[in-house]
Amino acid sequence: MWSAPQPLSYQTGITHSSLHTPKMTSPSNLTHVAPQEQRFLVLFDFDETIISESSDDAVVRALPGQKLPDWLKQSYREGHYNEHMQKVLAYMAEQGVSKDSIHSAVEKIPPTPGLLNLLQYLQNHQQDFELVVVSDANMYFIETWLERAGVRHLFHKVFTNPASFDATGRLVLLPFHSHSCSRCPDNMCKQVILRDYLVSRQKERGGMPFQRVFYIGDGANDICPSLALGPRDTAFPRRDFPMHRLLLGMQQFKANVVPWASGEDIVDCLKKIVKER
């Protein structure tokens, strides 16, 4: 179990965790960086990319028996995971799992190896990188974890499924949007999100596009947004995870592909690109 660092303070930086989290001191020019000056966009998946496992699996361990009954597991329909997770959260509420228990379970999830070092590097180069999360998890899990790790302020935007606690103490999950993409689950197409974001940000940046886009992920649903990347962009699939295995079998993929096992692998690649200028 990791010991999360204290939230980042612009004055003091974060303390070290038991996983030797780097001390993320804030660069002196952090508050003076104009968003339109950032040359690169970095998109992160969340489950098994920023964090070391699925947040849904971690939260299920808050149940009295630490697992779901077979009838609930067997109710899952392919392509309808969001709907399934709605049932899981309703079941957890029926079993008396409290908001505090869910909150604690999320906070205890360790980061993926080297991930906090990657975020340290990106923070130190905020003049170059804009960061976004695109995840099929949910807003409550992601915001809770990022806040606890002291890194929420690094992300310009979080795209994920809405989730909040209702008056009865149940965490209510909703789909992110509807779409017509046949490759993606019914509640989210990450390519639609990516394309819309690039268009809106270019307008906000006075017509200036990002020079390069980097997509960091692990799962099969990270393939679709990666197909929107161009020859100057880079897809970072987590090594030996579904995204990596699927990319290995693709012939007509435009972007560069850099597999990673640790966030340090991504740092090494980004350092070279930053130097190119």
PDB file of C-alpha atoms in Angstrom:
ATOM      1  CA  MET A   1       0.000   0.000   0.000  1.00  0.00           C
ATOM      2  CA  TRP A   2       1.347   3.415  -0.901  1.00  0.00           C
ATOM      3  CA  SER A   3       1.384   6.354   1.437  1.00  0.00           C
ATOM      4  CA  ALA A   4       0.082   9.287  -0.574  1.00  0.00           C
ATOM      5  CA  PRO A   5       2.011  12.543  -0.392  1.00  0.00           C
ATOM      6  CA  GLN A   6       0.476  15.655   1.102  1.00  0.00           C
ATOM      7  CA  PRO A   7      -1.228  17.918  -1.474  1.00  0.00           C
ATOM      8  CA  LEU A   8       1.192  20.088  -3.404  1.00  0.00           C
ATOM      9  CA  SER A   9       1.745  23.574  -2.090  1.00  0.00           C
ATOM     10  CA  TYR A  10       3.245  26.234  -4.281  1.00  0.00           C
ATOM     11  CA  GLN A  11       5.386  27.274  -1.355  1.00  0.00           C
ATOM     12  CA  THR A  12       6.619  23.985   0.079  1.00  0.00           C
ATOM     13  CA  GLY A  13       6.254  21.213  -2.509  1.00  0.00           C
ATOM     14  CA  ILE A  14       5.059  17.727  -1.576  1.00  0.00           C
ATOM     15  CA  THR A  15       6.597  15.405   0.977  1.00  0.00           C
ATOM     16  CA  HIS A  16       8.056  12.036   0.103  1.00  0.00           C
ATOM     17  CA  SER A  17       5.847   8.965   0.192  1.00  0.00           C
ATOM     18  CA  SER A  18       6.811   5.413   1.093  1.00  0.00           C
ATOM     19  CA  LEU A  19       7.303   4.757  -2.628  1.00  0.00           C
ATOM     20  CA  HIS A  20       9.966   7.478  -2.742  1.00  0.00           C
ATOM     21  CA  THR A  21       7.689   9.915  -4.512  1.00  0.00           C
ATOM     22  CA  PRO A  22       9.790  12.752  -5.937  1.00  0.00           C
ATOM     23  CA  LYS A  23       9.470  16.062  -4.165  1.00  0.00           C
ATOM     24  CA  MET A  24       7.366  17.977  -6.655  1.00  0.00           C
ATOM     25  CA  THR A  25       8.516  21.500  -5.989  1.00  0.00           C
ATOM     26  CA  SER A  26       6.808  24.091  -8.106  1.00  0.00           C
ATOM     27  CA  PRO A  27       8.797  25.976 -10.750  1.00  0.00           C
ATOM     28  CA  SER A  28       8.980  29.696 -10.053  1.00  0.00           C
ATOM     29  CA  ASN A  29       7.321  30.634 -13.346  1.00  0.00           C
ATOM     30  CA  LEU A  30       4.337  28.281 -12.904  1.00  0.00           C
ATOM     31  CA  THR A  31       1.733  31.003 -12.457  1.00  0.00           C
ATOM     32  CA  HIS A  32       3.051  33.065 -15.365  1.00  0.00           C
ATOM     33  CA  VAL A  33       2.752  30.467 -18.141  1.00  0.00           C
ATOM     34  CA  ALA A  34       0.205  31.455 -20.773  1.00  0.00           C
ATOM     35  CA  PRO A  35      -1.784  28.384 -21.948  1.00  0.00           C
ATOM     36  CA  GLN A  36      -1.348  29.298 -25.623  1.00  0.00           C
ATOM     37  CA  GLU A  37       2.417  28.990 -25.257  1.00  0.00           C
ATOM     38  CA  GLN A  38       2.274  25.259 -24.552  1.00  0.00           C
ATOM     39  CA  ARG A  39       3.475  23.367 -27.595  1.00  0.00           C
ATOM     40  CA  PHE A  40       2.432  19.830 -26.708  1.00  0.00           C
ATOM     41  CA  LEU A  41      -0.746  18.098 -25.516  1.00  0.00           C
ATOM     42  CA  VAL A  42      -0.435  14.993 -23.315  1.00  0.00           C
ATOM     43  CA  LEU A  43      -3.510  12.830 -22.776  1.00  0.00           C
ATOM     44  CA  PHE A  44      -3.585  10.254 -19.996  1.00  0.00           C
ATOM     45  CA  ASP A  45      -5.852   7.308 -19.411  1.00  0.00           C
ATOM     46  CA  PHE A  46      -6.420   6.723 -15.659  1.00  0.00           C
ATOM     47  CA  ASP A  47      -6.951   3.061 -14.692  1.00  0.00           C
ATOM     48  CA  GLU A  48      -3.739   1.031 -15.044  1.00  0.00           C
ATOM     49  CA  THR A  49      -2.034   4.089 -16.553  1.00  0.00           C
ATOM     50  CA  ILE A  50      -1.913   6.805 -13.895  1.00  0.00           C
ATOM     51  CA  ILE A  51      -2.829   4.298 -11.173  1.00  0.00           C
ATOM     52  CA  SER A  52      -1.540   0.739 -10.941  1.00  0.00           C
ATOM     53  CA  GLU A  53      -4.887  -1.094 -11.219  1.00  0.00           C
ATOM     54  CA  SER A  54      -8.548  -0.588 -12.076  1.00  0.00           C
ATOM     55  CA  SER A  55     -10.177   1.834  -9.636  1.00  0.00           C
ATOM     56  CA  ASP A  56     -13.410  -0.160  -9.979  1.00  0.00           C
ATOM     57  CA  ASP A  57     -11.652  -3.320  -8.770  1.00  0.00           C
ATOM     58  CA  ALA A  58     -10.028  -1.456  -5.887  1.00  0.00           C
ATOM     59  CA  VAL A  59     -13.352  -0.055  -4.692  1.00  0.00           C
ATOM     60  CA  VAL A  60     -15.051  -3.457  -4.787  1.00  0.00           C
ATOM     61  CA  ARG A  61     -12.622  -4.534  -2.063  1.00  0.00           C
ATOM     62  CA  ALA A  62     -14.481  -2.144   0.255  1.00  0.00           C
ATOM     63  CA  LEU A  63     -17.343  -4.677   0.303  1.00  0.00           C
ATOM     64  CA  PRO A  64     -17.661  -6.828   3.446  1.00  0.00           C
ATOM     65  CA  GLY A  65     -16.601  -9.921   1.450  1.00  0.00           C
ATOM     66  CA  GLN A  66     -14.205  -7.915  -0.779  1.00  0.00           C
ATOM     67  CA  LYS A  67     -15.755  -9.321  -3.954  1.00  0.00           C
ATOM     68  CA  LEU A  68     -18.946  -9.246  -6.027  1.00  0.00           C
ATOM     69  CA  PRO A  69     -21.476 -12.098  -6.021  1.00  0.00           C
ATOM     70  CA  ASP A  70     -21.441 -14.313  -9.123  1.00  0.00           C
ATOM     71  CA  TRP A  71     -24.920 -13.213 -10.243  1.00  0.00           C
ATOM     72  CA  LEU A  72     -23.749  -9.609 -10.432  1.00  0.00           C
ATOM     73  CA  LYS A  73     -20.505 -10.437 -12.251  1.00  0.00           C
ATOM     74  CA  GLN A  74     -22.438 -12.529 -14.768  1.00  0.00           C
ATOM     75  CA  SER A  75     -24.866  -9.695 -15.509  1.00  0.00           C
ATOM     76  CA  TYR A  76     -22.200  -7.794 -17.446  1.00  0.00           C
ATOM     77  CA  ARG A  77     -22.952  -7.238 -21.159  1.00  0.00           C
ATOM     78  CA  GLU A  78     -20.111  -6.654 -23.640  1.00  0.00           C
ATOM     79  CA  GLY A  79     -19.800  -2.964 -24.496  1.00  0.00           C
ATOM     80  CA  HIS A  80     -22.000  -1.906 -21.556  1.00  0.00           C
ATOM     81  CA  TYR A  81     -19.489  -1.659 -18.736  1.00  0.00           C
ATOM     82  CA  ASN A  82     -20.761   1.704 -17.507  1.00  0.00           C
ATOM     83  CA  GLU A  83     -24.231   0.206 -17.077  1.00  0.00           C
ATOM     84  CA  HIS A  84     -22.697  -2.744 -15.204  1.00  0.00           C
ATOM     85  CA  MET A  85     -20.749  -0.464 -12.879  1.00  0.00           C
ATOM     86  CA  GLN A  86     -23.932   1.440 -12.071  1.00  0.00           C
ATOM     87  CA  LYS A  87     -25.349  -1.856 -10.763  1.00  0.00           C
ATOM     88  CA  VAL A  88     -22.150  -2.564  -8.815  1.00  0.00           C
ATOM     89  CA  LEU A  89     -22.275   0.795  -7.048  1.00  0.00           C
ATOM     90  CA  ALA A  90     -25.978   0.317  -6.244  1.00  0.00           C
ATOM     91  CA  TYR A  91     -25.172  -3.112  -4.778  1.00  0.00           C
ATOM     92  CA  MET A  92     -22.358  -1.649  -2.688  1.00  0.00           C
ATOM     93  CA  ALA A  93     -24.734   0.947  -1.243  1.00  0.00           C
ATOM     94  CA  GLU A  94     -27.227  -1.823  -0.402  1.00  0.00           C
ATOM     95  CA  GLN A  95     -24.442  -3.658   1.436  1.00  0.00           C
ATOM     96  CA  GLY A  96     -23.763  -0.609   3.575  1.00  0.00           C
ATOM     97  CA  VAL A  97     -20.471   0.483   2.008  1.00  0.00           C
ATOM     98  CA  SER A  98     -20.061   4.117   3.057  1.00  0.00           C
ATOM     99  CA  LYS A  99     -18.755   7.141   1.179  1.00  0.00           C
ATOM    100  CA  ASP A 100     -15.772   7.215   3.543  1.00  0.00           C
ATOM    101  CA  SER A 101     -14.939   3.578   2.725  1.00  0.00           C
ATOM    102  CA  ILE A 102     -15.056   4.254  -1.020  1.00  0.00           C
ATOM    103  CA  HIS A 103     -13.004   7.431  -0.608  1.00  0.00           C
ATOM    104  CA  SER A 104     -10.380   5.580   1.424  1.00  0.00           C
ATOM    105  CA  ALA A 105     -10.193   2.683  -1.054  1.00  0.00           C
ATOM    106  CA  VAL A 106      -9.527   5.082  -3.935  1.00  0.00           C
ATOM    107  CA  GLU A 107      -6.885   7.061  -2.048  1.00  0.00           C
ATOM    108  CA  LYS A 108      -4.955   3.868  -1.250  1.00  0.00           C
ATOM    109  CA  ILE A 109      -4.460   2.828  -4.882  1.00  0.00           C
ATOM    110  CA  PRO A 110      -0.731   3.048  -5.710  1.00  0.00           C
ATOM    111  CA  PRO A 111       0.458   5.023  -8.737  1.00  0.00           C
ATOM    112  CA  THR A 112       1.838   3.119 -11.698  1.00  0.00           C
ATOM    113  CA  PRO A 113       5.652   2.744 -11.458  1.00  0.00           C
ATOM    114  CA  GLY A 114       7.448   5.942 -12.422  1.00  0.00           C
ATOM    115  CA  LEU A 115       4.197   7.826 -12.986  1.00  0.00           C
ATOM    116  CA  LEU A 116       4.836  10.447 -10.307  1.00  0.00           C
ATOM    117  CA  ASN A 117       8.326  10.997 -11.715  1.00  0.00           C
ATOM    118  CA  LEU A 118       6.696  11.616 -15.110  1.00  0.00           C
ATOM    119  CA  LEU A 119       4.301  14.142 -13.570  1.00  0.00           C
ATOM    120  CA  GLN A 120       7.259  15.778 -11.809  1.00  0.00           C
ATOM    121  CA  TYR A 121       8.989  16.186 -15.170  1.00  0.00           C
ATOM    122  CA  LEU A 122       5.844  17.568 -16.816  1.00  0.00           C
ATOM    123  CA  GLN A 123       5.326  20.007 -13.958  1.00  0.00           C
ATOM    124  CA  ASN A 124       8.882  21.244 -14.342  1.00  0.00           C
ATOM    125  CA  HIS A 125       8.141  21.838 -18.043  1.00  0.00           C
ATOM    126  CA  GLN A 126       4.644  23.267 -17.808  1.00  0.00           C
ATOM    127  CA  GLN A 127       5.594  25.902 -20.333  1.00  0.00           C
ATOM    128  CA  ASP A 128       5.680  23.100 -22.931  1.00  0.00           C
ATOM    129  CA  PHE A 129       2.988  20.600 -21.919  1.00  0.00           C
ATOM    130  CA  GLU A 130      -0.776  20.773 -21.410  1.00  0.00           C
ATOM    131  CA  LEU A 131      -2.153  17.711 -19.585  1.00  0.00           C
ATOM    132  CA  VAL A 132      -5.595  16.119 -19.894  1.00  0.00           C
ATOM    133  CA  VAL A 133      -7.187  12.950 -18.486  1.00  0.00           C
ATOM    134  CA  VAL A 134      -9.480  10.901 -20.769  1.00  0.00           C
ATOM    135  CA  SER A 135     -10.856   7.939 -18.840  1.00  0.00           C
ATOM    136  CA  ASP A 136     -13.776   5.520 -18.724  1.00  0.00           C
ATOM    137  CA  ALA A 137     -13.554   5.484 -14.908  1.00  0.00           C
ATOM    138  CA  ASN A 138     -15.540   8.246 -13.175  1.00  0.00           C
ATOM    139  CA  MET A 139     -15.107  11.784 -11.907  1.00  0.00           C
ATOM    140  CA  TYR A 140     -15.346  10.944  -8.199  1.00  0.00           C
ATOM    141  CA  PHE A 141     -12.591   8.304  -8.317  1.00  0.00           C
ATOM    142  CA  ILE A 142     -10.262  10.393 -10.487  1.00  0.00           C
ATOM    143  CA  GLU A 143     -10.675  13.685  -8.628  1.00  0.00           C
ATOM    144  CA  THR A 144     -10.258  11.898  -5.277  1.00  0.00           C
ATOM    145  CA  TRP A 145      -7.007  10.217  -6.324  1.00  0.00           C
ATOM    146  CA  LEU A 146      -5.468  13.231  -8.070  1.00  0.00           C
ATOM    147  CA  GLU A 147      -6.268  15.509  -5.130  1.00  0.00           C
ATOM    148  CA  ARG A 148      -4.770  13.043  -2.646  1.00  0.00           C
ATOM    149  CA  ALA A 149      -1.610  12.716  -4.725  1.00  0.00           C
ATOM    150  CA  GLY A 150      -1.326  16.509  -4.906  1.00  0.00           C
ATOM    151  CA  VAL A 151      -1.338  16.609  -8.714  1.00  0.00           C
ATOM    152  CA  ARG A 152      -4.873  17.699  -9.670  1.00  0.00           C
ATOM    153  CA  HIS A 153      -3.717  21.226 -10.560  1.00  0.00           C
ATOM    154  CA  LEU A 154      -1.463  19.857 -13.302  1.00  0.00           C
ATOM    155  CA  PHE A 155      -4.427  18.770 -15.453  1.00  0.00           C
ATOM    156  CA  HIS A 156      -6.186  21.315 -17.636  1.00  0.00           C
ATOM    157  CA  LYS A 157      -9.243  19.076 -18.041  1.00  0.00           C
ATOM    158  CA  VAL A 158     -10.632  15.698 -16.939  1.00  0.00           C
ATOM    159  CA  PHE A 159     -12.964  13.882 -19.343  1.00  0.00           C
ATOM    160  CA  THR A 160     -14.717  10.970 -17.659  1.00  0.00           C
ATOM    161  CA  ASN A 161     -18.110   9.629 -16.613  1.00  0.00           C
ATOM    162  CA  PRO A 162     -20.026  11.833 -14.133  1.00  0.00           C
ATOM    163  CA  ALA A 163     -20.383  10.372 -10.623  1.00  0.00           C
ATOM    164  CA  SER A 164     -21.572  11.860  -7.348  1.00  0.00           C
ATOM    165  CA  PHE A 165     -23.167  10.749  -4.091  1.00  0.00           C
ATOM    166  CA  ASP A 166     -26.919  11.184  -3.737  1.00  0.00           C
ATOM    167  CA  ALA A 167     -28.863  11.956  -0.547  1.00  0.00           C
ATOM    168  CA  THR A 168     -28.964   8.267   0.428  1.00  0.00           C
ATOM    169  CA  GLY A 169     -25.165   7.924   0.299  1.00  0.00           C
ATOM    170  CA  ARG A 170     -25.089   5.960  -2.951  1.00  0.00           C
ATOM    171  CA  LEU A 171     -22.487   6.818  -5.592  1.00  0.00           C
ATOM    172  CA  VAL A 172     -24.511   7.413  -8.757  1.00  0.00           C
ATOM    173  CA  LEU A 173     -22.674   6.862 -12.056  1.00  0.00           C
ATOM    174  CA  LEU A 174     -23.804   8.223 -15.428  1.00  0.00           C
ATOM    175  CA  PRO A 175     -22.562   7.747 -19.011  1.00  0.00           C
ATOM    176  CA  PHE A 176     -20.254  10.445 -20.403  1.00  0.00           C
ATOM    177  CA  HIS A 177     -22.033  10.876 -23.754  1.00  0.00           C
ATOM    178  CA  SER A 178     -23.673   9.032 -26.634  1.00  0.00           C
ATOM    179  CA  HIS A 179     -21.882   8.468 -29.931  1.00  0.00           C
ATOM    180  CA  SER A 180     -21.984   6.443 -33.146  1.00  0.00           C
ATOM    181  CA  CYS A 181     -18.526   4.808 -33.021  1.00  0.00           C
ATOM    182  CA  SER A 182     -18.787   1.034 -33.430  1.00  0.00           C
ATOM    183  CA  ARG A 183     -15.347   0.418 -31.893  1.00  0.00           C
ATOM    184  CA  CYS A 184     -16.121   1.895 -28.461  1.00  0.00           C
ATOM    185  CA  PRO A 185     -18.338   1.143 -25.453  1.00  0.00           C
ATOM    186  CA  ASP A 186     -21.759   2.795 -25.640  1.00  0.00           C
ATOM    187  CA  ASN A 187     -20.969   5.469 -23.043  1.00  0.00           C
ATOM    188  CA  MET A 188     -17.668   6.834 -24.344  1.00  0.00           C
ATOM    189  CA  CYS A 189     -15.630   7.246 -27.527  1.00  0.00           C
ATOM    190  CA  LYS A 190     -12.280   8.721 -26.604  1.00  0.00           C
ATOM    191  CA  GLN A 191     -11.542   9.687 -30.216  1.00  0.00           C
ATOM    192  CA  VAL A 192     -14.630  11.920 -30.301  1.00  0.00           C
ATOM    193  CA  ILE A 193     -13.415  13.553 -27.072  1.00  0.00           C
ATOM    194  CA  LEU A 194      -9.896  14.046 -28.435  1.00  0.00           C
ATOM    195  CA  ARG A 195     -10.994  15.490 -31.770  1.00  0.00           C
ATOM    196  CA  ASP A 196     -13.493  17.887 -30.164  1.00  0.00           C
ATOM    197  CA  TYR A 197     -10.905  19.012 -27.645  1.00  0.00           C
ATOM    198  CA  LEU A 198      -8.286  19.734 -30.303  1.00  0.00           C
ATOM    199  CA  VAL A 199     -10.778  21.854 -32.244  1.00  0.00           C
ATOM    200  CA  SER A 200     -11.951  23.820 -29.198  1.00  0.00           C
ATOM    201  CA  ARG A 201      -8.443  24.404 -27.843  1.00  0.00           C
ATOM    202  CA  GLN A 202      -7.163  25.591 -31.224  1.00  0.00           C
ATOM    203  CA  LYS A 203      -9.921  28.225 -31.258  1.00  0.00           C
ATOM    204  CA  GLU A 204      -9.080  29.259 -27.688  1.00  0.00           C
ATOM    205  CA  ARG A 205      -5.393  29.463 -28.612  1.00  0.00           C
ATOM    206  CA  GLY A 206      -6.090  31.961 -31.392  1.00  0.00           C
ATOM    207  CA  GLY A 207      -5.964  29.368 -34.153  1.00  0.00           C
ATOM    208  CA  MET A 208      -2.664  27.830 -33.071  1.00  0.00           C
ATOM    209  CA  PRO A 209      -2.715  24.002 -32.959  1.00  0.00           C
ATOM    210  CA  PHE A 210      -0.519  21.895 -30.700  1.00  0.00           C
ATOM    211  CA  GLN A 211       2.742  20.963 -32.390  1.00  0.00           C
ATOM    212  CA  ARG A 212       2.456  17.372 -31.175  1.00  0.00           C
ATOM    213  CA  VAL A 213      -0.014  15.196 -29.304  1.00  0.00           C
ATOM    214  CA  PHE A 214       0.986  12.369 -26.950  1.00  0.00           C
ATOM    215  CA  TYR A 215      -1.466   9.690 -25.806  1.00  0.00           C
ATOM    216  CA  ILE A 216      -0.590   7.505 -22.796  1.00  0.00           C
ATOM    217  CA  GLY A 217      -2.762   4.459 -22.171  1.00  0.00           C
ATOM    218  CA  ASP A 218      -3.024   0.729 -21.631  1.00  0.00           C
ATOM    219  CA  GLY A 219      -6.417  -0.634 -22.701  1.00  0.00           C
ATOM    220  CA  ALA A 220      -8.292  -1.632 -25.829  1.00  0.00           C
ATOM    221  CA  ASN A 221     -10.412   1.538 -25.584  1.00  0.00           C
ATOM    222  CA  ASP A 222      -7.217   3.596 -25.955  1.00  0.00           C
ATOM    223  CA  ILE A 223      -6.786   2.387 -29.540  1.00  0.00           C
ATOM    224  CA  CYS A 224      -9.620   4.490 -30.980  1.00  0.00           C
ATOM    225  CA  PRO A 225      -8.232   7.888 -29.859  1.00  0.00           C
ATOM    226  CA  SER A 226      -4.757   6.814 -30.959  1.00  0.00           C
ATOM    227  CA  LEU A 227      -6.100   6.409 -34.506  1.00  0.00           C
ATOM    228  CA  ALA A 228      -6.642  10.189 -34.585  1.00  0.00           C
ATOM    229  CA  LEU A 229      -2.925  10.840 -34.047  1.00  0.00           C
ATOM    230  CA  GLY A 230      -0.716  11.969 -36.924  1.00  0.00           C
ATOM    231  CA  PRO A 231       2.867  11.174 -38.017  1.00  0.00           C
ATOM    232  CA  ARG A 232       4.418  13.725 -35.622  1.00  0.00           C
ATOM    233  CA  ASP A 233       2.386  12.441 -32.654  1.00  0.00           C
ATOM    234  CA  THR A 234       3.195   9.539 -30.322  1.00  0.00           C
ATOM    235  CA  ALA A 235       1.111   6.768 -28.773  1.00  0.00           C
ATOM    236  CA  PHE A 236       2.544   5.396 -25.522  1.00  0.00           C
ATOM    237  CA  PRO A 237       0.978   1.956 -24.905  1.00  0.00           C
ATOM    238  CA  ARG A 238       1.785   0.288 -21.588  1.00  0.00           C
ATOM    239  CA  ARG A 239       4.019  -2.653 -22.449  1.00  0.00           C
ATOM    240  CA  ASP A 240       2.275  -6.068 -22.698  1.00  0.00           C
ATOM    241  CA  PHE A 241      -1.157  -4.568 -21.954  1.00  0.00           C
ATOM    242  CA  PRO A 242      -4.085  -4.753 -24.462  1.00  0.00           C
ATOM    243  CA  MET A 243      -3.324  -1.431 -26.185  1.00  0.00           C
ATOM    244  CA  HIS A 244       0.260  -2.553 -26.844  1.00  0.00           C
ATOM    245  CA  ARG A 245      -0.772  -5.991 -28.128  1.00  0.00           C
ATOM    246  CA  LEU A 246      -3.381  -4.510 -30.463  1.00  0.00           C
ATOM    247  CA  LEU A 247      -0.982  -1.898 -31.854  1.00  0.00           C
ATOM    248  CA  LEU A 248       1.567  -4.620 -32.625  1.00  0.00           C
ATOM    249  CA  GLY A 249      -0.938  -6.150 -35.031  1.00  0.00           C
ATOM    250  CA  MET A 250      -1.862  -2.917 -36.822  1.00  0.00           C
ATOM    251  CA  GLN A 251      -0.375  -2.182 -40.231  1.00  0.00           C
ATOM    252  CA  GLN A 252      -1.761   1.290 -41.023  1.00  0.00           C
ATOM    253  CA  PHE A 253      -0.978   3.258 -37.866  1.00  0.00           C
ATOM    254  CA  LYS A 254       0.210   6.839 -38.473  1.00  0.00           C
ATOM    255  CA  ALA A 255       1.698   7.867 -35.128  1.00  0.00           C
ATOM    256  CA  ASN A 256       4.964   6.853 -33.520  1.00  0.00           C
ATOM    257  CA  VAL A 257       4.600   4.037 -30.983  1.00  0.00           C
ATOM    258  CA  VAL A 258       6.731   3.980 -27.820  1.00  0.00           C
ATOM    259  CA  PRO A 259       5.852   1.155 -25.397  1.00  0.00           C
ATOM    260  CA  TRP A 260       6.489   1.881 -21.712  1.00  0.00           C
ATOM    261  CA  ALA A 261       6.814  -0.121 -18.510  1.00  0.00           C
ATOM    262  CA  SER A 262       7.551   2.844 -16.241  1.00  0.00           C
ATOM    263  CA  GLY A 263       6.819   6.549 -16.381  1.00  0.00           C
ATOM    264  CA  GLU A 264      10.585   6.992 -16.664  1.00  0.00           C
ATOM    265  CA  ASP A 265      10.425   5.483 -20.176  1.00  0.00           C
ATOM    266  CA  ILE A 266       8.035   8.257 -21.205  1.00  0.00           C
ATOM    267  CA  VAL A 267      10.225  10.921 -19.591  1.00  0.00           C
ATOM    268  CA  ASP A 268      13.218   9.711 -21.629  1.00  0.00           C
ATOM    269  CA  CYS A 269      11.266  10.054 -24.863  1.00  0.00           C
ATOM    270  CA  LEU A 270       9.791  13.484 -24.021  1.00  0.00           C
ATOM    271  CA  LYS A 271      13.216  14.858 -23.067  1.00  0.00           C
ATOM    272  CA  LYS A 272      14.477  14.161 -26.593  1.00  0.00           C
ATOM    273  CA  ILE A 273      11.459  15.820 -28.184  1.00  0.00           C
ATOM    274  CA  VAL A 274      11.702  18.940 -26.001  1.00  0.00           C
ATOM    275  CA  LYS A 275      15.353  19.337 -27.009  1.00  0.00           C
ATOM    276  CA  GLU A 276      14.419  19.346 -30.720  1.00  0.00           C
ATOM    277  CA  ARG A 277      12.596  22.696 -30.495  1.00  0.00           C
TER     278      ARG A 277
END
